[in-house]
XYZ file of C-alpha atoms in Angstrom:
520
model
C 115.194 58.392 55.268
C 114.521 56.869 58.688
C 118.105 57.579 59.707
C 117.744 61.228 58.723
C 114.556 61.682 60.774
C 116.098 60.071 63.862
C 119.156 62.319 63.564
C 116.921 65.380 63.399
C 114.966 64.484 66.520
C 118.107 63.417 68.405
C 119.575 66.938 68.403
C 119.769 68.808 71.711
C 117.200 71.561 72.185
C 118.490 75.066 71.489
C 118.193 77.802 74.064
C 115.561 80.476 73.622
C 115.393 84.071 74.755
C 113.242 84.962 77.729
C 111.193 87.290 75.530
C 110.027 84.256 73.553
C 108.586 82.376 76.539
C 104.833 81.768 76.516
C 102.489 79.060 77.771
C 102.442 77.098 74.507
C 104.873 74.537 75.950
C 106.764 73.502 79.073
C 109.999 72.491 77.381
C 111.607 75.930 77.232
C 115.402 75.884 77.530
C 117.082 79.085 78.670
C 120.544 80.375 79.459
C 120.146 82.630 82.481
C 121.754 84.423 85.376
C 119.919 84.612 88.711
C 120.008 88.356 89.424
C 117.837 88.215 92.542
C 116.932 85.331 94.841
C 114.854 85.548 97.996
C 112.672 83.532 100.327
C 109.048 84.476 100.982
C 107.803 83.834 104.486
C 104.264 83.417 105.735
C 103.531 83.289 109.445
C 107.295 83.129 110.109
C 107.603 80.013 107.948
C 109.223 79.689 104.529
C 106.444 79.625 101.952
C 108.349 79.838 98.641
C 111.676 80.648 97.061
C 111.556 83.157 94.238
C 114.132 84.479 91.816
C 114.582 86.491 88.664
C 116.179 84.950 85.587
C 117.931 87.266 83.128
C 119.380 86.378 79.723
C 122.090 88.012 77.626
C 119.613 90.495 76.131
C 118.508 91.735 79.530
C 115.157 89.971 79.336
C 113.811 89.038 82.778
C 111.251 86.577 84.075
C 110.204 85.496 87.564
C 110.769 81.867 88.589
C 109.244 80.239 91.664
C 110.123 77.179 93.728
C 107.178 75.994 95.811
C 107.790 75.341 99.488
C 107.705 71.556 99.163
C 110.521 71.657 96.561
C 112.815 74.178 98.270
C 115.049 71.559 99.908
C 115.664 69.994 96.508
C 116.874 73.198 94.872
C 118.187 75.578 97.547
C 121.772 74.267 97.558
C 122.073 74.479 93.772
C 120.515 77.870 93.105
C 122.783 80.795 93.957
C 122.323 84.466 93.263
C 124.541 85.867 90.465
C 125.394 82.391 89.127
C 124.581 81.361 85.552
C 122.703 78.225 84.485
C 121.122 76.354 81.644
C 117.566 75.671 82.777
C 114.721 73.857 81.082
C 111.264 72.373 81.600
C 108.975 74.611 83.631
C 105.328 75.032 84.320
C 104.430 78.316 82.605
C 101.748 80.434 84.275
C 100.332 83.879 83.629
C 102.186 86.530 85.609
C 99.328 88.276 87.350
C 98.602 89.395 90.895
C 99.976 92.247 92.956
C 103.547 93.509 93.195
C 104.913 91.490 90.302
C 108.704 91.328 90.190
C 108.913 91.388 86.395
C 106.730 92.785 83.638
C 106.967 89.585 81.605
C 103.441 88.282 80.865
C 104.404 84.840 82.179
C 106.263 83.331 85.134
C 108.038 79.989 85.526
C 107.331 77.433 88.229
C 109.785 74.644 89.048
C 108.228 71.209 88.620
C 109.231 67.570 88.819
C 110.848 67.555 85.386
C 112.775 70.811 85.721
C 116.473 70.605 84.818
C 119.100 73.029 86.162
C 122.734 72.814 85.044
C 125.399 75.186 86.348
C 127.197 76.685 83.358
C 129.603 79.575 82.836
C 127.851 82.029 80.503
C 130.037 85.153 80.552
C 127.973 86.961 77.908
C 125.162 87.419 80.451
C 125.912 90.602 82.462
C 125.526 90.686 86.229
C 122.381 92.757 85.949
C 120.683 95.144 83.574
C 118.421 97.576 85.365
C 115.378 98.932 83.588
C 114.967 102.288 85.294
C 111.487 103.772 85.418
C 111.574 107.550 84.824
C 110.335 109.759 87.651
C 107.982 111.393 85.130
C 106.179 108.091 84.562
C 105.855 107.397 88.281
C 104.628 110.890 89.178
C 102.186 111.079 86.258
C 100.695 107.670 87.035
C 102.019 106.099 83.843
C 103.925 103.352 85.666
C 101.883 100.402 86.910
C 101.633 100.097 90.678
C 101.303 96.324 90.268
C 104.849 95.865 88.924
C 107.943 96.557 91.031
C 110.317 99.064 89.462
C 114.004 100.008 89.405
C 114.731 103.642 90.322
C 117.890 105.723 90.419
C 118.305 109.292 91.588
C 120.322 111.753 93.606
C 119.595 112.136 97.311
C 118.047 115.592 97.581
C 116.750 115.671 101.142
C 116.182 113.616 104.275
C 112.713 114.318 105.614
C 112.375 111.975 108.542
C 114.257 109.340 110.495
C 112.644 106.918 112.942
C 115.407 104.656 114.157
C 113.921 103.669 117.510
C 110.391 102.945 116.292
C 108.937 99.609 115.223
C 109.418 99.353 112.328
C 112.400 101.602 111.551
C 111.719 104.144 108.833
C 113.567 106.758 106.795
C 111.854 109.163 104.395
C 113.994 110.626 101.611
C 113.520 112.859 98.610
C 115.250 111.762 95.411
C 115.889 114.027 92.440
C 116.396 112.987 88.826
C 118.427 114.710 86.122
C 115.419 116.808 85.123
C 114.972 118.028 88.699
C 111.818 115.980 89.257
C 111.563 114.984 92.914
C 110.171 111.725 94.238
C 109.657 110.667 97.845
C 111.188 107.389 98.942
C 110.377 105.488 102.150
C 112.792 102.861 103.441
C 111.779 100.352 106.095
C 113.561 98.172 108.645
C 116.943 96.842 107.386
C 116.873 99.212 104.424
C 116.235 102.117 106.789
C 119.007 100.963 109.122
C 121.495 100.948 106.246
C 120.464 104.448 105.225
C 120.764 105.727 108.783
C 124.246 104.219 109.080
C 125.281 105.898 105.844
C 123.949 109.303 106.869
C 125.781 109.138 110.182
C 129.145 108.715 108.466
C 128.827 110.546 105.137
C 130.170 114.084 105.056
C 129.481 115.794 101.740
C 129.130 115.438 97.976
C 126.587 113.952 95.611
C 124.879 110.805 96.842
C 123.238 108.577 94.243
C 120.780 105.919 95.348
C 119.629 102.909 93.349
C 116.608 100.997 94.624
C 115.607 97.939 92.647
C 112.248 96.171 92.731
C 110.589 99.037 94.562
C 106.874 99.476 95.143
C 104.999 102.522 93.886
C 102.446 103.963 96.283
C 100.172 106.389 94.496
C 99.146 109.840 95.635
C 96.379 109.665 98.209
C 94.836 113.056 98.888
C 97.564 115.244 100.345
C 100.036 112.371 100.566
C 102.511 112.329 97.671
C 103.389 109.567 95.289
C 106.088 107.506 96.990
C 108.356 104.590 96.232
C 109.382 102.179 98.971
C 111.281 98.963 99.365
C 109.391 95.708 99.109
C 109.653 93.312 102.017
C 111.826 90.590 100.503
C 113.279 91.315 97.103
C 114.352 94.964 96.862
C 118.040 95.845 96.681
C 119.398 99.154 97.924
C 122.676 100.638 96.673
C 123.840 103.856 98.344
C 126.673 105.596 96.496
C 128.271 102.232 95.717
C 130.754 101.513 92.904
C 128.138 100.163 90.510
C 128.543 101.134 86.873
C 125.034 102.614 86.802
C 125.716 104.799 89.846
C 129.097 105.957 88.569
C 127.640 106.829 85.167
C 124.847 108.764 86.847
C 127.351 110.686 88.987
C 129.450 111.442 85.924
C 126.406 112.974 84.250
C 125.947 115.180 87.311
C 129.453 116.440 86.590
C 130.589 119.472 88.517
C 127.142 120.595 89.601
C 127.796 121.925 93.066
C 125.996 120.581 96.077
C 124.223 123.498 97.756
C 124.668 122.111 101.215
C 127.163 119.660 102.567
C 125.939 116.686 104.518
C 127.925 117.800 107.515
C 125.976 121.089 107.470
C 122.672 119.359 106.860
C 123.219 116.756 109.556
C 124.164 119.544 111.926
C 120.827 121.230 111.185
C 119.046 117.952 111.652
C 120.756 117.418 114.973
C 119.943 120.906 116.217
C 116.251 120.511 115.392
C 116.068 117.009 116.775
C 117.182 117.653 120.327
C 113.809 116.704 121.738
C 113.377 114.178 124.478
C 111.100 111.257 123.701
C 108.316 112.814 125.798
C 108.650 116.151 123.963
C 108.414 114.433 120.588
C 105.327 112.477 121.604
C 103.352 115.553 122.695
C 104.755 117.901 120.053
C 101.965 119.950 118.366
C 99.203 118.247 120.354
C 97.000 119.173 123.305
C 97.300 117.298 126.592
C 93.908 116.416 128.064
C 92.566 113.954 130.622
C 89.970 111.295 129.822
C 87.293 113.351 131.563
C 87.975 116.270 129.235
C 87.844 114.394 125.915
C 84.060 114.524 125.551
C 84.025 118.248 126.317
C 86.324 119.267 123.463
C 84.300 121.293 120.953
C 86.518 121.062 117.876
C 88.083 118.128 116.056
C 91.705 117.827 117.105
C 94.454 115.460 118.209
C 94.945 115.026 121.930
C 97.588 113.344 124.078
C 96.543 111.606 127.285
C 97.466 108.719 129.578
C 95.284 105.773 130.492
C 95.398 102.154 131.589
C 93.947 99.474 129.316
C 91.404 97.586 131.413
C 89.801 95.204 128.953
C 89.380 94.252 125.328
C 85.857 94.793 124.000
C 84.926 91.804 121.848
C 81.567 92.919 120.470
C 83.049 93.991 117.134
C 85.838 91.420 117.001
C 89.535 92.221 116.988
C 90.331 92.426 113.274
C 88.847 93.149 109.895
C 89.535 91.919 106.373
C 91.058 94.579 104.179
C 92.065 95.403 100.626
C 95.725 94.546 100.049
C 96.535 97.954 98.617
C 94.679 100.608 100.588
C 93.467 98.483 103.527
C 89.864 99.565 103.196
C 87.407 97.194 104.851
C 86.621 94.519 102.284
C 83.379 92.776 101.419
C 84.489 89.178 101.928
C 81.208 87.800 100.595
C 82.051 88.707 97.015
C 85.612 87.566 96.311
C 87.254 88.458 94.039
C 86.318 92.110 94.393
C 87.374 95.530 93.154
C 88.104 97.942 95.984
C 85.764 100.949 95.699
C 88.410 103.224 97.176
C 91.588 102.477 95.231
C 90.213 100.416 92.330
C 92.473 97.482 93.138
C 91.296 94.055 91.981
C 91.695 91.664 94.916
C 91.538 87.879 94.769
C 91.857 87.651 98.549
C 91.843 89.907 101.575
C 94.364 90.528 104.326
C 93.550 90.736 108.079
C 94.294 93.971 109.920
C 93.995 94.790 113.609
C 91.080 96.812 114.914
C 90.881 96.334 118.668
C 88.409 98.213 120.873
C 89.604 98.639 124.457
C 88.216 100.198 127.599
C 90.730 102.514 129.247
C 90.655 104.345 132.568
C 92.480 107.035 134.494
C 91.565 108.760 137.781
C 88.133 107.110 138.009
C 87.205 108.113 134.444
C 86.899 105.679 131.571
C 86.520 105.742 127.797
C 86.669 103.500 124.768
C 89.690 103.666 122.433
C 90.187 101.956 119.082
C 93.663 100.560 118.392
C 94.555 100.098 114.733
C 97.010 97.843 112.963
C 100.224 99.776 113.507
C 99.683 100.358 117.215
C 98.678 96.744 117.817
C 101.769 95.468 116.000
C 103.855 97.817 118.153
C 102.312 96.532 121.387
C 101.658 92.864 120.628
C 104.819 92.360 118.512
C 102.886 90.209 116.040
C 100.762 90.908 112.983
C 97.077 90.107 112.594
C 98.091 87.682 109.842
C 100.300 85.756 112.280
C 97.628 85.579 114.966
C 94.943 84.436 112.521
C 97.268 81.695 111.311
C 97.993 80.572 114.874
C 94.271 80.370 115.660
C 93.601 78.288 112.565
C 96.541 76.000 113.347
C 95.029 75.386 116.789
C 91.617 74.575 115.313
C 89.936 77.861 116.281
C 87.871 79.050 113.306
C 85.491 81.532 114.937
C 86.362 85.084 113.870
C 85.207 86.429 117.247
C 87.802 84.400 119.176
C 90.371 86.875 120.513
C 93.979 85.581 120.421
C 95.562 85.331 123.862
C 98.699 87.374 122.925
C 96.501 90.484 122.783
C 96.032 90.160 126.560
C 99.610 91.391 127.033
C 98.337 94.974 126.800
C 95.887 94.623 129.716
C 96.524 96.371 133.004
C 99.292 98.568 131.582
C 99.515 102.348 131.578
C 100.259 103.980 128.226
C 100.535 107.428 126.707
C 98.024 107.739 123.880
C 97.636 110.125 121.001
C 93.987 110.086 119.896
C 91.772 111.815 117.392
C 88.861 113.585 119.067
C 85.680 114.233 117.087
C 82.858 116.036 118.907
C 79.824 113.799 119.299
C 81.735 110.540 119.093
C 82.031 108.427 122.213
C 85.055 106.398 121.130
C 88.428 107.693 120.077
C 90.775 106.495 117.358
C 94.358 105.958 118.536
C 97.039 107.369 116.229
C 100.031 106.830 118.507
C 100.956 104.965 121.668
C 103.994 104.906 123.952
C 104.995 102.931 127.025
C 108.003 105.173 127.699
C 107.991 105.914 131.425
C 109.352 109.457 131.032
C 106.739 110.250 128.393
C 103.928 108.957 130.608
C 105.227 110.840 133.655
C 105.602 114.068 131.663
C 101.983 113.876 130.489
C 100.741 112.998 133.978
C 102.515 116.075 135.347
C 100.748 118.253 132.780
C 97.411 116.659 133.615
C 97.926 117.380 137.303
C 98.589 121.043 136.534
C 95.388 121.176 134.474
C 93.358 119.529 137.244
C 94.681 121.992 139.829
C 93.801 124.862 137.510
C 90.300 123.517 136.919
C 89.701 123.172 140.629
C 90.702 126.800 141.205
C 88.432 127.993 138.399
C 85.446 125.811 139.125
C 82.360 126.648 137.145
C 84.114 127.789 134.003
C 83.584 125.783 130.848
C 86.454 123.987 129.220
C 86.333 126.433 126.345
C 87.736 129.136 128.604
C 90.928 127.123 128.870
C 91.298 126.594 125.139
C 92.392 129.542 123.049
C 90.941 129.892 119.588
C 94.434 129.814 118.123
C 95.418 126.736 120.150
C 96.712 123.639 118.418
C 93.409 122.641 116.849
C 94.700 123.471 113.412
C 97.193 120.637 113.344
C 99.645 121.125 110.496
C 101.378 117.811 110.973
C 101.241 114.967 113.427
C 104.238 113.776 115.358
C 106.327 111.017 113.859
C 104.373 108.382 115.747
C 101.283 109.109 113.669
C 102.769 109.879 110.267
C 102.455 106.395 108.820
C 98.751 106.199 109.624
C 97.840 108.195 106.556
C 94.188 107.398 106.264
C 92.738 105.487 109.165
C 92.954 108.403 111.566
C 90.362 110.181 109.536
C 87.776 107.466 109.986
C 86.983 107.193 113.669
C 83.306 106.316 113.501
C 80.694 104.941 115.878
C 80.490 101.152 115.966
C 77.157 101.079 114.163
C 78.686 102.778 111.125
C 81.903 100.806 110.869
C 80.608 98.617 108.084
C 80.223 101.669 105.859
C 83.413 103.534 106.575
C 86.971 103.079 105.567
C 89.098 101.230 108.077
C 92.617 102.085 107.106
C 95.996 101.609 108.627
C 98.771 101.636 106.079
C 101.404 99.593 107.817
C 101.123 95.971 106.759
C 103.446 93.033 106.110
C 103.779 93.711 102.419
C 102.119 97.088 102.069
C 104.288 99.616 103.615
C 102.807 103.278 103.920
C 103.387 106.672 102.436
C 104.258 109.523 104.767
C 102.309 112.699 105.318
C 104.248 115.496 103.693
C 103.471 119.062 102.845
C 102.724 119.836 99.224
C 105.069 122.788 99.455
C 108.843 122.623 99.473
C 110.138 119.775 101.604
C 111.449 120.875 104.941
C 115.009 120.031 105.834
C 114.350 118.644 109.252
C 114.607 115.212 110.718
C 112.395 113.825 113.422
C 114.264 111.078 115.189
C 112.761 108.461 117.469
């Protein structure tokens, strides 16, 4: 009897399916393929290594190696390889932007075992595509990254010279539903390279582990790549793409890419200075307070000093970047409904600017500060803490790099407000000189018509009714509408949608998408 019991308990543990994993034990043994593997950075330092395990049934679960254990495992763990793995800490899979919809996630621990093993029955990847209908109707969770496949229907915008690079596409599914897709940085660069060489024919795009950004007012529901883990396949020989193209069959493409790119080129022959001032009024600092209607204005000014009375950053909701109440963490954002366990710092820098003996106060938001300072608010906060500076009012020295420099600004002007919210900035010398030339013409005209009010120089049908901002302001989808006096800042939304892991939607018309590209 004793011999029988010992034989029973001496047997090797059998492998389980990923779908069976729960937190009832840590001794799970799985046969898996690593379909995705990436490193998460924080303040330019490796913070964790994450991956997705998949079994032969297509079940997926996220696995995490903490930063202190990365050196132990990084040489053994390779993307697309198969392994027998066992013994993990099992935690609930909660939080934002989850990379699998499994209720649990695995964390490597001291007793974890990983054995390389050939397991040919596990496919290279099984994508679980989320239908466009579910995304557009709000049925798909915005907290879980999704796989999407569709035909390239249109290219709305290209910003290849901006920081960060951006491409806005429209994808179409087999039911003719359309979904906007924003690609950032390396993903955008790959798309731009493809568009420059592709001639004609159906183009099918597969984006895995994409973020869903919900409709926000007039801004459409959008998918976009995540910072670290998304994969982009553009018309590549993947089985899923080929099967999708086969289903498209002989449906003709209404317009070849050579024709479309030709149109894009013809409508994009603007100089950088023309693009910056496109659709906006050019006014001097002295004229800003005299404008009688809300509008967007382009001007030039030198940044003289940083105003420190209201600090240089604010703590925001991860999702919509609304100013957060840090005294009550965790909190539910009153704007987007997101449950936050922590906040994220965003730039909000007040500066005094001057030009021709006139001065004014401008407010620089997150995107513009990142463009000028070349660092994020997260990075600067981390550097201050590392140096032992814990006072939130301490302004990081790198921000001083903007002082004493002349810039072209695009600002939102609201009658009655004495400070102006910046929605675009440029240090391009030709752009600045072009605007200065226009300002000189205006000043000469004013001198010759002394005594007339500024309203006599602004036609009623002038560009007050702004249909769309230039490309430099498109990603600031909400903050530009909240330029408020300093005493009301605690009550108003402080939004700027470009962040390290929360990349923005793009302002688009609700009508048919235009077939134009704005290049920068």
